[in-house]
């Protein structure tokens, strides 16, 4: 009995200890969250510091506070594109801002269209007469795309530059699937259904290669043009086309290459850079490697809220993978977005609607739910203009088809009009272990889909017919929107992804332009005069979106900067392993019919390299487009 009492006291002590730890964590997180709010009063004369230690996105995802506290992984911050652009534009007019400083050492990139938008804003600052300075330990495509707009580019002596360009290798699982005894049942329509190729081929098909080369060539040419225009003195192409020769000739001295090719202006470490900026804008009295007077980004954004004068043009954001339900922001949940759309109908001050699409698609059902809500807005006589971001493909284009006018950028990735389905069965694998199936059927589809015994021919016919019917519906939906016949849409469909410039030539897009141009078009259609309107974003604010990741005392600080060429290679290798882990986790991820462009990247980020999740595809009946 004495032992039992002692054991009980021990368990109670453990319970009390856990409760105390939980309370301490909660109050520590609450204190950090409250103290991390922007402080407008802290703004003083100096340089606007854009320390971009994360990614640029259309819509930041809601932060899971528990995950932030317990995760052992670096959590990159997400910078909302429109906030970043507004801050940069405001810096051109705010007399307190003497210069803009880009710290890109930990920058993880963004979609090519988004980076072009930020670059345009930086150019407007330069035109105002204020200088821009960029620093990084190491530059790659995305960070250099922004740095090229600076008046001066600095690089650490032990750093480097690499221009990789879009593209790369994909993983093909056909042989692995066969060795594991998995049967991949593939149902598709179209020549360019390359997303299913990893499960039916050991290499890339000629059609997929043709589509990839065409898309990547345009994206790369546009990137080169922008970088060269922003920094005419830079000699980019020789280094990009034959880096090994230049590096060997320079004896492995990356800093020497960077200066000889005029890719950067000065070589210096962070301390030297900080002192240099201090000589331009004033020295900070606080001891810090960044010894100059810096205006913090979050404080500056809070000090310059969006203009709300004039009539309201509602803005709906469809960002991330399209799913059913009410999740988000940061993921395009149809239930939540439909509610936001119907909110536009209830508000008398909404004169027009702009739908900002930055999505590779997702659930076909969810895409249709959003499209139907937009159709009700059109019935009410409210004009709808679609503004495409980095990517608006497959389900993203499904949603866009509801608009009266579609606008994109030359680098926007769009189209991907097509569907496919993949389902696995495991009869071969289980038979090796002596597992068989038997039973009684009352209809040809009793017990189907039989993942253990194998699919019947009747089920295969049913699924293939369903895929073909879904594709015809997609063609019809686009045809009615774009005043084309199904046959005409089919010639530009077939699951092929297009760049924005080609999409305009094909009639999938009406004109070029970003959000400002889309708002102007919506205002014109609503009969509003220039300057007599403002954007009203009909969306819930993401929880803790103002909280800098790493502001919590128990969270991993921030994305570590890339420190050199070897560090960049290691980071790329780490990304491959992370992709493999995500592949395994994707086994039970999706439970709905999909209209998803798996090759367009997640949340609209630019195409680099990547492979669709094998288990993610092999677990569910997913209708999806397949570019490349």
Coordinates of C-alpha atoms in Angstrom, one line a residue:
X1 CA 0.0 0.0 0.0
X2 CA 2.9 2.3 0.9
X3 CA 4.4 1.6 -2.6
X4 CA 1.1 2.5 -4.3
X5 CA 0.8 5.8 -2.4
X6 CA 4.3 6.7 -3.4
X7 CA 3.7 5.8 -7.0
X8 CA 0.5 7.9 -6.9
X9 CA 2.4 10.9 -5.5
X10 CA 5.1 10.5 -8.2
X11 CA 2.5 10.5 -11.0
X12 CA 0.7 13.5 -9.5
X13 CA 4.0 15.4 -9.3
X14 CA 4.7 14.6 -13.0
X15 CA 1.2 15.8 -13.9
X16 CA 1.7 19.1 -11.9
X17 CA 5.1 19.5 -13.6
X18 CA 3.7 19.1 -17.0
X19 CA 0.8 21.6 -16.3
X20 CA 3.4 24.1 -15.0
X21 CA 5.6 23.7 -18.1
X22 CA 2.5 24.1 -20.3
X23 CA 1.5 27.3 -18.5
X24 CA 5.0 28.7 -18.7
X25 CA 5.1 28.0 -22.4
X26 CA 1.7 29.6 -22.9
X27 CA 2.5 32.8 -21.1
X28 CA 6.0 33.1 -22.6
X29 CA 4.5 32.7 -26.1
X30 CA 1.8 35.3 -25.2
X31 CA 4.4 37.8 -23.9
X32 CA 6.5 37.3 -27.0
X33 CA 3.5 37.7 -29.3
X34 CA 2.4 40.9 -27.6
X35 CA 5.9 42.4 -27.5
X36 CA 6.5 41.5 -31.1
X37 CA 3.8 43.7 -32.5
X38 CA 5.0 46.5 -34.8
X39 CA 6.0 49.8 -33.1
X40 CA 5.2 52.7 -35.3
X41 CA 6.7 55.2 -32.8
X42 CA 10.1 53.5 -33.2
X43 CA 10.5 54.8 -36.7
X44 CA 13.3 57.3 -37.1
X45 CA 15.5 58.6 -39.9
X46 CA 17.6 55.9 -41.5
X47 CA 17.6 53.2 -44.0
X48 CA 14.6 50.9 -44.6
X49 CA 16.0 47.5 -43.8
X50 CA 14.4 44.7 -45.9
X51 CA 15.9 41.7 -44.1
X52 CA 14.1 39.1 -46.2
X53 CA 14.7 35.9 -44.3
X54 CA 12.0 33.8 -45.9
X55 CA 9.8 33.7 -49.0
X56 CA 7.5 36.1 -50.8
X57 CA 4.0 34.8 -51.2
X58 CA 0.6 36.1 -52.3
X59 CA -1.1 35.2 -49.0
X60 CA 0.8 34.1 -45.8
X61 CA -0.4 31.0 -44.2
X62 CA -1.9 30.9 -40.8
X63 CA 0.8 30.1 -38.3
X64 CA 0.3 27.0 -36.1
X65 CA 1.4 28.4 -32.7
X66 CA 2.0 24.9 -31.3
X67 CA 4.1 23.9 -34.3
X68 CA 6.2 27.1 -33.9
X69 CA 6.8 26.2 -30.3
X70 CA 7.7 22.6 -30.8
X71 CA 9.2 22.3 -34.3
X72 CA 12.9 21.5 -34.5
X73 CA 13.0 22.7 -38.1
X74 CA 13.7 26.2 -39.4
X75 CA 10.5 28.0 -40.2
X76 CA 10.9 30.5 -43.0
X77 CA 8.8 33.7 -42.7
X78 CA 6.3 34.5 -45.4
X79 CA 6.2 38.1 -46.7
X80 CA 3.0 39.2 -48.3
X81 CA 3.7 40.6 -51.7
X82 CA 1.4 43.6 -51.5
X83 CA 2.7 44.6 -48.1
X84 CA 6.3 44.4 -49.3
X85 CA 5.5 46.5 -52.5
X86 CA 3.5 49.0 -50.4
X87 CA 6.4 49.5 -48.0
X88 CA 8.9 49.9 -50.9
X89 CA 6.7 52.4 -52.6
X90 CA 6.1 54.3 -49.4
X91 CA 9.9 54.5 -48.8
X92 CA 10.2 56.6 -52.0
X93 CA 7.9 59.3 -50.4
X94 CA 8.8 59.1 -46.7
X95 CA 11.4 61.7 -45.9
X96 CA 12.6 59.6 -43.0
X97 CA 13.9 57.0 -45.4
X98 CA 17.3 57.9 -46.7
X99 CA 18.0 54.6 -48.4
X100 CA 16.7 51.1 -48.8
X101 CA 18.9 48.1 -47.8
X102 CA 18.2 44.6 -49.0
X103 CA 19.7 41.9 -46.8
X104 CA 19.3 38.7 -49.0
X105 CA 21.5 36.3 -47.2
X106 CA 18.6 34.2 -45.9
X107 CA 16.2 35.0 -48.8
X108 CA 14.5 31.8 -50.0
X109 CA 12.8 33.3 -53.1
X110 CA 9.4 33.6 -54.6
X111 CA 7.7 33.2 -57.9
X112 CA 9.3 34.9 -60.9
X113 CA 6.3 37.2 -61.4
X114 CA 6.3 38.3 -57.7
X115 CA 10.0 39.1 -57.9
X116 CA 9.5 41.2 -61.0
X117 CA 6.7 43.1 -59.2
X118 CA 9.1 43.8 -56.3
X119 CA 11.9 44.7 -58.7
X120 CA 9.6 47.3 -60.4
X121 CA 8.9 48.8 -57.0
X122 CA 12.6 49.1 -56.3
X123 CA 13.1 50.8 -59.6
X124 CA 10.5 53.4 -58.5
X125 CA 12.6 54.1 -55.4
X126 CA 15.7 54.6 -57.5
X127 CA 13.8 57.0 -59.8
X128 CA 12.9 59.0 -56.7
X129 CA 16.6 59.6 -56.1
X130 CA 17.0 57.3 -53.1
X131 CA 19.8 54.7 -53.2
X132 CA 19.3 51.0 -52.8
X133 CA 22.1 48.7 -51.4
X134 CA 22.0 44.9 -51.5
X135 CA 24.1 42.5 -49.4
X136 CA 24.2 38.7 -49.3
X137 CA 26.7 36.0 -48.4
X138 CA 25.6 34.1 -51.5
X139 CA 23.4 35.0 -54.5
X140 CA 21.3 32.6 -56.5
X141 CA 18.6 33.3 -59.2
X142 CA 15.9 34.7 -57.0
X143 CA 18.1 36.8 -54.7
X144 CA 20.0 38.2 -57.6
X145 CA 16.8 39.1 -59.5
X146 CA 16.1 41.6 -56.6
X147 CA 19.7 42.6 -56.1
X148 CA 20.1 43.6 -59.7
X149 CA 17.8 46.5 -59.0
X150 CA 20.1 47.9 -56.4
X151 CA 22.5 50.8 -56.9
X152 CA 25.3 48.8 -55.2
X153 CA 25.6 45.1 -54.7
X154 CA 27.8 43.7 -51.9
X155 CA 28.9 40.1 -51.4
X156 CA 30.8 38.4 -48.6
X157 CA 34.4 37.5 -49.5
X158 CA 33.7 33.9 -48.8
X159 CA 30.4 33.9 -50.7
X160 CA 29.5 33.3 -54.3
X161 CA 27.0 33.5 -57.1
X162 CA 25.3 30.7 -59.0
X163 CA 22.7 31.0 -61.8
X164 CA 20.9 27.7 -62.1
X165 CA 17.9 28.6 -64.2
X166 CA 14.6 26.8 -64.1
X167 CA 14.5 23.0 -64.8
X168 CA 16.2 20.0 -63.5
X169 CA 15.7 16.2 -63.1
X170 CA 12.6 14.4 -62.0
X171 CA 12.3 11.1 -60.2
X172 CA 10.6 8.2 -62.0
X173 CA 9.1 5.4 -60.0
X174 CA 8.1 2.8 -62.6
X175 CA 10.8 0.3 -61.8
X176 CA 10.4 0.9 -58.0
X177 CA 6.7 0.3 -58.3
X178 CA 7.2 -2.9 -60.1
X179 CA 9.7 -4.2 -57.6
X180 CA 7.3 -3.4 -54.7
X181 CA 4.6 -5.2 -56.5
X182 CA 2.3 -2.2 -56.8
X183 CA 0.0 -1.8 -59.8
X184 CA -0.5 1.8 -60.8
X185 CA -3.9 2.1 -62.6
X186 CA -3.6 5.2 -64.7
X187 CA -6.5 6.9 -66.4
X188 CA -5.8 10.0 -68.5
X189 CA -6.8 12.1 -71.5
X190 CA -4.2 14.2 -73.4
X191 CA -0.7 14.1 -74.8
X192 CA 0.9 16.2 -72.1
X193 CA -0.3 14.3 -69.0
X194 CA 3.3 14.1 -67.8
X195 CA 2.5 14.1 -64.1
X196 CA 1.5 10.5 -64.4
X197 CA 4.7 9.6 -66.3
X198 CA 6.8 8.8 -63.2
X199 CA 4.4 5.9 -62.5
X200 CA 4.3 4.5 -66.1
X201 CA 7.8 5.4 -67.5
X202 CA 11.4 5.3 -66.5
X203 CA 12.2 8.5 -68.4
X204 CA 10.6 11.6 -69.8
X205 CA 8.4 11.4 -72.8
X206 CA 9.2 13.4 -75.9
X207 CA 5.9 15.4 -75.5
X208 CA 6.7 16.3 -71.9
X209 CA 10.3 17.3 -72.9
X210 CA 9.0 19.5 -75.6
X211 CA 6.6 21.3 -73.3
X212 CA 9.2 21.7 -70.6
X213 CA 11.8 23.1 -72.9
X214 CA 9.3 25.6 -74.3
X215 CA 8.2 26.8 -70.9
X216 CA 11.6 27.0 -69.3
X217 CA 13.1 28.8 -72.3
X218 CA 10.6 31.6 -71.9
X219 CA 11.0 31.9 -68.2
X220 CA 14.8 31.9 -68.4
X221 CA 14.9 34.4 -71.3
X222 CA 12.6 36.7 -69.3
X223 CA 14.8 36.4 -66.2
X224 CA 17.9 37.2 -68.2
X225 CA 16.2 40.2 -69.8
X226 CA 15.1 41.6 -66.4
X227 CA 18.4 41.1 -64.7
X228 CA 20.3 42.6 -67.7
X229 CA 17.9 45.6 -67.9
X230 CA 18.2 46.3 -64.2
X231 CA 22.0 45.9 -64.2
X232 CA 23.3 46.5 -67.8
X233 CA 27.0 46.2 -66.8
X234 CA 26.6 42.7 -65.5
X235 CA 28.1 39.9 -67.7
X236 CA 25.6 37.2 -66.8
X237 CA 25.2 34.7 -69.7
X238 CA 28.9 33.6 -70.0
X239 CA 28.9 32.6 -66.3
X240 CA 25.5 31.0 -66.5
X241 CA 26.3 29.0 -69.6
X242 CA 29.8 27.8 -68.5
X243 CA 30.4 28.3 -64.8
X244 CA 32.9 25.5 -64.6
X245 CA 35.3 27.2 -67.0
X246 CA 35.2 30.6 -65.3
X247 CA 35.5 29.1 -61.8
X248 CA 38.5 27.0 -62.9
X249 CA 40.2 30.0 -64.6
X250 CA 39.7 32.1 -61.4
X251 CA 41.2 29.3 -59.2
X252 CA 37.9 28.8 -57.4
X253 CA 37.8 32.4 -56.3
X254 CA 34.1 33.2 -56.5
X255 CA 34.6 36.8 -55.4
X256 CA 37.0 37.4 -58.2
X257 CA 34.5 36.1 -60.8
X258 CA 31.7 38.2 -59.3
X259 CA 33.8 41.4 -59.6
X260 CA 35.3 40.6 -63.0
X261 CA 32.0 39.8 -64.5
X262 CA 30.6 43.0 -62.8
X263 CA 27.9 40.9 -61.1
X264 CA 28.6 42.8 -57.8
X265 CA 30.2 46.1 -57.0
X266 CA 32.0 45.5 -53.7
X267 CA 33.3 42.6 -51.8
X268 CA 33.0 42.9 -48.0
X269 CA 31.6 41.1 -44.9
X270 CA 28.5 42.1 -43.1
X271 CA 30.4 44.4 -40.6
X272 CA 32.1 46.3 -43.4
X273 CA 28.7 46.6 -45.2
X274 CA 27.0 47.9 -42.1
X275 CA 29.7 50.5 -41.5
X276 CA 29.4 51.6 -45.1
X277 CA 25.7 52.1 -44.9
X278 CA 26.2 53.9 -41.6
X279 CA 28.4 56.4 -43.4
X280 CA 25.5 57.1 -45.7
X281 CA 22.5 57.2 -43.3
X282 CA 24.0 57.6 -39.9
X283 CA 25.3 55.2 -37.2
X284 CA 23.1 53.4 -34.8
X285 CA 24.0 53.8 -31.1
X286 CA 23.2 50.1 -30.4
X287 CA 26.0 47.6 -30.7
X288 CA 25.2 45.5 -33.8
X289 CA 26.8 44.1 -36.9
X290 CA 24.2 46.2 -38.7
X291 CA 25.7 49.4 -37.3
X292 CA 23.5 51.8 -39.3
X293 CA 20.3 53.5 -38.4
X294 CA 17.7 51.0 -39.6
X295 CA 14.0 51.3 -40.0
X296 CA 12.4 47.9 -39.3
X297 CA 10.2 46.5 -42.0
X298 CA 7.2 45.6 -39.8
X299 CA 7.1 49.0 -38.1
X300 CA 7.2 50.7 -41.5
X301 CA 4.4 48.5 -43.0
X302 CA 2.2 49.3 -40.0
X303 CA 3.0 53.0 -40.4
X304 CA 1.8 53.0 -44.0
X305 CA -1.6 51.3 -44.2
X306 CA -3.3 50.8 -47.5
X307 CA -5.3 53.7 -49.0
X308 CA -9.1 53.4 -48.3
X309 CA -10.3 56.5 -50.1
X310 CA -13.0 56.3 -52.8
X311 CA -15.3 53.5 -53.8
X312 CA -14.4 49.9 -52.9
X313 CA -13.4 47.2 -55.3
X314 CA -13.5 43.9 -53.6
X315 CA -10.5 41.6 -53.9
X316 CA -10.8 37.8 -53.4
X317 CA -7.5 35.9 -53.0
X318 CA -7.3 32.3 -54.2
X319 CA -3.8 31.3 -53.1
X320 CA -2.3 27.9 -52.6
X321 CA -3.7 24.5 -53.3
X322 CA -7.5 24.5 -53.7
X323 CA -9.2 22.3 -51.2
X324 CA -12.7 21.8 -49.7
X325 CA -13.5 23.2 -46.3
X326 CA -12.7 26.5 -44.5
X327 CA -9.0 26.3 -43.9
X328 CA -6.5 29.1 -44.5
X329 CA -5.6 31.8 -45.3
X330 CA -2.6 30.5 -47.2
X331 CA -4.5 27.6 -48.6
X332 CA -7.4 28.1 -51.0
X333 CA -10.3 26.5 -49.0
X334 CA -13.4 26.7 -51.1
X335 CA -15.8 27.0 -48.2
X336 CA -14.0 30.0 -46.8
X337 CA -13.5 31.7 -50.2
X338 CA -17.1 31.2 -51.2
X339 CA -18.2 32.9 -48.0
X340 CA -15.8 35.8 -48.8
X341 CA -17.3 36.0 -52.3
X342 CA -20.9 36.1 -51.0
X343 CA -19.8 38.8 -48.6
X344 CA -19.1 40.9 -51.6
X345 CA -22.8 40.6 -52.6
X346 CA -24.0 41.6 -49.2
X347 CA -21.9 44.8 -49.0
X348 CA -23.3 47.7 -50.9
X349 CA -20.0 49.5 -51.3
X350 CA -18.5 46.8 -53.5
X351 CA -18.7 48.1 -57.1
X352 CA -16.5 45.5 -58.8
X353 CA -14.5 42.4 -57.9
X354 CA -10.9 41.4 -58.6
X355 CA -10.0 37.7 -58.1
X356 CA -6.3 37.3 -57.5
X357 CA -5.4 33.7 -58.4
X358 CA -2.1 32.3 -57.4
X359 CA -2.8 28.6 -57.3
X360 CA -1.7 25.4 -59.1
X361 CA -5.3 24.1 -58.6
X362 CA -6.4 21.2 -56.5
X363 CA -9.8 19.7 -55.8
X364 CA -12.1 19.9 -58.8
X365 CA -15.1 20.0 -56.6
X366 CA -13.7 22.9 -54.6
X367 CA -12.7 24.7 -57.7
X368 CA -16.2 24.5 -59.0
X369 CA -17.6 25.7 -55.7
X370 CA -15.5 28.8 -56.0
X371 CA -16.5 29.3 -59.7
X372 CA -20.2 28.9 -58.9
X373 CA -20.0 31.6 -56.2
X374 CA -18.3 33.9 -58.7
X375 CA -21.1 33.1 -61.2
X376 CA -23.6 34.4 -58.6
X377 CA -21.6 37.7 -58.4
X378 CA -21.8 38.0 -62.2
X379 CA -25.6 37.5 -62.1
X380 CA -25.8 40.4 -59.7
X381 CA -24.2 42.6 -62.3
X382 CA -20.9 43.1 -60.5
X383 CA -18.0 43.0 -63.0
X384 CA -15.2 40.4 -62.3
X385 CA -11.6 40.8 -63.3
X386 CA -9.1 38.0 -62.8
X387 CA -5.6 38.9 -61.8
X388 CA -3.2 36.0 -62.2
X389 CA -0.1 35.8 -60.0
X390 CA 2.9 33.5 -60.3
X391 CA 0.7 30.5 -61.3
X392 CA -3.0 30.1 -62.2
X393 CA -3.2 26.6 -63.7
X394 CA -5.6 23.7 -63.8
X395 CA -8.0 24.3 -60.9
X396 CA -6.6 27.8 -60.8
X397 CA -7.7 28.3 -64.4
X398 CA -11.0 26.6 -63.7
X399 CA -11.7 29.4 -61.2
X400 CA -10.3 32.1 -63.6
X401 CA -12.8 31.0 -66.2
X402 CA -15.5 32.8 -64.2
X403 CA -14.1 36.2 -64.9
X404 CA -15.2 38.9 -67.4
X405 CA -11.6 39.8 -68.1
X406 CA -8.4 37.8 -67.4
X407 CA -5.0 39.5 -66.8
X408 CA -1.6 37.9 -66.3
X409 CA 2.1 38.6 -66.5
X410 CA 4.4 37.3 -69.2
X411 CA 6.0 34.9 -66.6
X412 CA 2.7 33.7 -65.2
X413 CA 2.3 29.9 -65.4
X414 CA -1.2 29.1 -66.6
X415 CA -3.3 26.8 -68.7
X416 CA -2.9 23.1 -67.7
X417 CA -6.4 22.3 -68.9
X418 CA -6.5 18.6 -68.4
X419 CA -7.4 15.7 -66.0
X420 CA -6.0 12.4 -65.0
X421 CA -6.5 9.8 -62.4
X422 CA -4.2 7.3 -60.7
X423 CA -5.1 4.6 -58.3
X424 CA -3.0 1.9 -56.8
X425 CA -3.7 -1.8 -56.1
X426 CA -1.4 -4.2 -54.2
X427 CA -2.4 -7.7 -55.4
X428 CA 1.1 -8.5 -56.6
X429 CA 2.8 -7.4 -53.4
X430 CA 0.4 -9.2 -51.2
X431 CA 0.5 -12.4 -53.2
X432 CA 4.2 -12.7 -52.4
X433 CA 3.2 -13.0 -48.8
X434 CA 0.4 -15.5 -49.5
X435 CA -2.5 -13.1 -49.2
X436 CA -5.3 -13.6 -51.6
X437 CA -8.9 -12.5 -51.8
X438 CA -12.2 -14.2 -52.6
X439 CA -15.9 -13.3 -52.2
X440 CA -19.3 -13.0 -53.7
X441 CA -20.5 -10.1 -55.9
X442 CA -24.0 -8.9 -56.4
X443 CA -23.0 -6.4 -59.1
X444 CA -19.9 -5.9 -61.3
X445 CA -18.7 -3.2 -58.9
X446 CA -19.3 -5.0 -55.6
X447 CA -16.2 -4.7 -53.4
X448 CA -14.6 -2.3 -55.9
X449 CA -12.1 -0.7 -55.9
X450 CA -10.4 -3.9 -54.7
X451 CA -6.9 -2.6 -53.7
X452 CA -6.0 -6.1 -52.5
X453 CA -7.3 -8.3 -55.3
X454 CA -6.9 -5.9 -58.2
X455 CA -9.3 -3.7 -60.1
X456 CA -11.9 -5.3 -62.4
X457 CA -12.2 -4.4 -66.1
X458 CA -15.6 -2.8 -65.4
X459 CA -14.2 -0.5 -62.8
X460 CA -11.4 0.5 -65.2
X461 CA -14.0 1.4 -67.9
X462 CA -16.0 3.4 -65.4
X463 CA -13.0 5.4 -64.2
X464 CA -11.6 6.1 -67.7
X465 CA -15.0 7.2 -68.9
X466 CA -15.3 9.5 -65.9
X467 CA -12.0 11.1 -66.6
X468 CA -12.9 11.6 -70.2
X469 CA -16.2 13.2 -69.2
X470 CA -14.5 15.5 -66.7
X471 CA -12.1 16.6 -69.4
X472 CA -15.0 17.4 -71.8
X473 CA -16.6 19.5 -69.0
X474 CA -13.4 21.4 -68.5
X475 CA -13.2 22.1 -72.2
X476 CA -16.8 23.3 -72.3
X477 CA -16.3 25.5 -69.2
X478 CA -13.2 27.2 -70.8
X479 CA -14.8 27.3 -74.2
X480 CA -17.9 29.3 -72.9
X481 CA -15.6 31.6 -71.0
X482 CA -13.2 32.3 -73.9
X483 CA -15.7 32.1 -76.8
X484 CA -14.1 29.0 -78.2
X485 CA -15.3 25.6 -79.4
X486 CA -14.4 22.5 -77.4
X487 CA -12.2 21.5 -80.3
X488 CA -10.3 24.8 -80.2
X489 CA -9.8 24.5 -76.4
X490 CA -8.6 20.9 -76.8
X491 CA -5.8 22.0 -79.1
X492 CA -4.4 24.2 -76.4
X493 CA -5.4 22.0 -73.5
X494 CA -4.2 18.4 -73.3
X495 CA -2.8 19.2 -69.8
X496 CA -0.1 21.6 -71.2
X497 CA 1.1 24.5 -69.2
X498 CA 1.8 27.8 -70.9
X499 CA 3.7 30.9 -70.0
X500 CA 1.6 34.1 -69.8
X501 CA 2.9 35.5 -73.1
X502 CA 1.9 32.4 -75.0
X503 CA -1.4 32.2 -73.1
X504 CA -2.3 35.6 -74.3
X505 CA -1.5 34.7 -77.9
X506 CA -3.7 31.6 -77.5
X507 CA -6.6 33.6 -76.1
X508 CA -6.5 32.2 -72.6
X509 CA -5.5 35.6 -71.3
X510 CA -6.9 39.0 -72.3
X511 CA -4.1 41.3 -71.3
X512 CA -0.9 41.8 -69.3
X513 CA -0.8 43.5 -66.0
X514 CA -0.5 43.1 -62.2
X515 CA -2.9 44.0 -59.4
X516 CA -2.9 47.7 -60.2
X517 CA -3.8 47.1 -63.8
X518 CA -6.5 44.6 -62.8
X519 CA -8.0 47.1 -60.3
X520 CA -8.0 49.8 -63.0
X521 CA -9.8 47.5 -65.4
X522 CA -12.3 46.6 -62.8
X523 CA -12.9 50.3 -62.0
X524 CA -13.4 51.1 -65.7
X525 CA -16.0 48.3 -66.0
X526 CA -17.7 49.6 -62.9
X527 CA -17.8 53.2 -64.2
X528 CA -15.4 54.5 -61.6
X529 CA -12.9 57.3 -62.3
X530 CA -9.2 57.0 -61.9
X531 CA -8.2 57.7 -58.3
X532 CA -11.8 57.3 -57.1
X533 CA -11.4 53.7 -55.8
X534 CA -9.4 51.5 -53.5
X535 CA -8.9 47.8 -53.0
X536 CA -10.9 46.2 -50.2
X537 CA -9.5 42.7 -49.5
X538 CA -12.3 40.4 -48.4
X539 CA -10.3 38.0 -46.4
X540 CA -9.7 37.0 -42.8
X541 CA -6.3 38.1 -41.4
X542 CA -4.0 35.1 -40.9
X543 CA -3.4 34.4 -37.2
X544 CA 0.0 35.7 -36.0
X545 CA 0.8 36.9 -39.6
X546 CA 2.4 40.0 -38.0
X547 CA 4.6 37.8 -35.8
X548 CA 8.2 37.5 -37.0
X549 CA 9.1 33.8 -37.0
X550 CA 11.6 33.3 -34.3
X551 CA 10.0 36.0 -32.1
X552 CA 8.8 33.2 -29.9
X553 CA 11.4 32.2 -27.3
X554 CA 11.1 28.4 -27.9
X555 CA 10.8 28.6 -31.7
X556 CA 13.6 27.9 -34.0
X557 CA 15.0 31.3 -34.9
X558 CA 14.9 31.9 -38.6
X559 CA 16.1 30.5 -41.9
X560 CA 19.9 30.3 -41.7
X561 CA 21.7 32.1 -44.5
X562 CA 23.5 30.3 -47.3
X563 CA 27.2 30.9 -46.7
X564 CA 28.7 29.9 -49.9
X565 CA 28.7 27.5 -52.9
X566 CA 29.0 24.4 -50.8
X567 CA 26.2 25.7 -48.6
X568 CA 24.0 26.2 -51.6
X569 CA 24.6 22.7 -52.8
X570 CA 23.9 21.3 -49.3
X571 CA 20.7 23.4 -49.2
X572 CA 19.5 21.9 -52.5
X573 CA 20.4 18.4 -51.3
X574 CA 18.4 19.0 -48.1
X575 CA 15.4 20.1 -50.2
X576 CA 15.6 16.8 -52.2
X577 CA 15.4 14.8 -48.9
X578 CA 12.6 17.0 -47.7
X579 CA 10.7 16.2 -50.9
X580 CA 11.2 12.5 -50.3
X581 CA 9.8 12.8 -46.8
X582 CA 6.8 14.8 -48.1
X583 CA 6.3 12.1 -50.6
X584 CA 5.9 9.5 -47.8
X585 CA 3.6 11.8 -45.8
X586 CA 1.4 12.4 -48.8
X587 CA 0.2 8.8 -48.8
X588 CA -3.1 9.7 -47.2
X589 CA -3.1 13.5 -47.9
X590 CA -5.8 14.0 -50.5
X591 CA -9.3 12.6 -50.3
X592 CA -11.0 14.4 -53.2
X593 CA -11.1 14.5 -57.0
X594 CA -8.3 16.8 -58.1
X595 CA -7.8 19.3 -60.8
X596 CA -4.2 20.0 -59.8
X597 CA -1.1 21.1 -61.7
X598 CA 1.5 19.1 -59.8
X599 CA 4.4 20.6 -61.7
X600 CA 3.5 24.2 -61.1
X601 CA 4.9 24.4 -57.5
X602 CA 3.1 24.9 -54.3
X603 CA 1.4 28.3 -53.3
X604 CA 2.4 29.7 -56.7
X605 CA 6.2 29.7 -56.2
X606 CA 8.3 29.6 -59.4
X607 CA 9.1 26.4 -61.2
X608 CA 12.5 25.1 -60.2
X609 CA 12.7 21.3 -59.9
X610 CA 10.4 18.9 -58.3
X611 CA 8.5 15.6 -58.5
X612 CA 4.9 14.9 -57.7
X613 CA 4.4 12.7 -54.7
X614 CA 4.3 9.1 -55.7
X615 CA 2.2 8.0 -52.8
X616 CA 0.2 11.2 -52.9
X617 CA -0.9 10.3 -56.4
X618 CA -1.2 6.6 -55.9
X619 CA -3.6 6.9 -52.9
X620 CA -6.6 8.6 -54.4
X621 CA -8.7 9.2 -57.4
X622 CA -7.2 12.5 -58.4
X623 CA -8.1 14.4 -61.5
X624 CA -5.3 16.6 -62.3
X625 CA -3.5 18.4 -65.1
X626 CA 0.1 17.5 -65.8
X627 CA 2.5 20.0 -67.4
X628 CA 6.1 19.5 -68.5

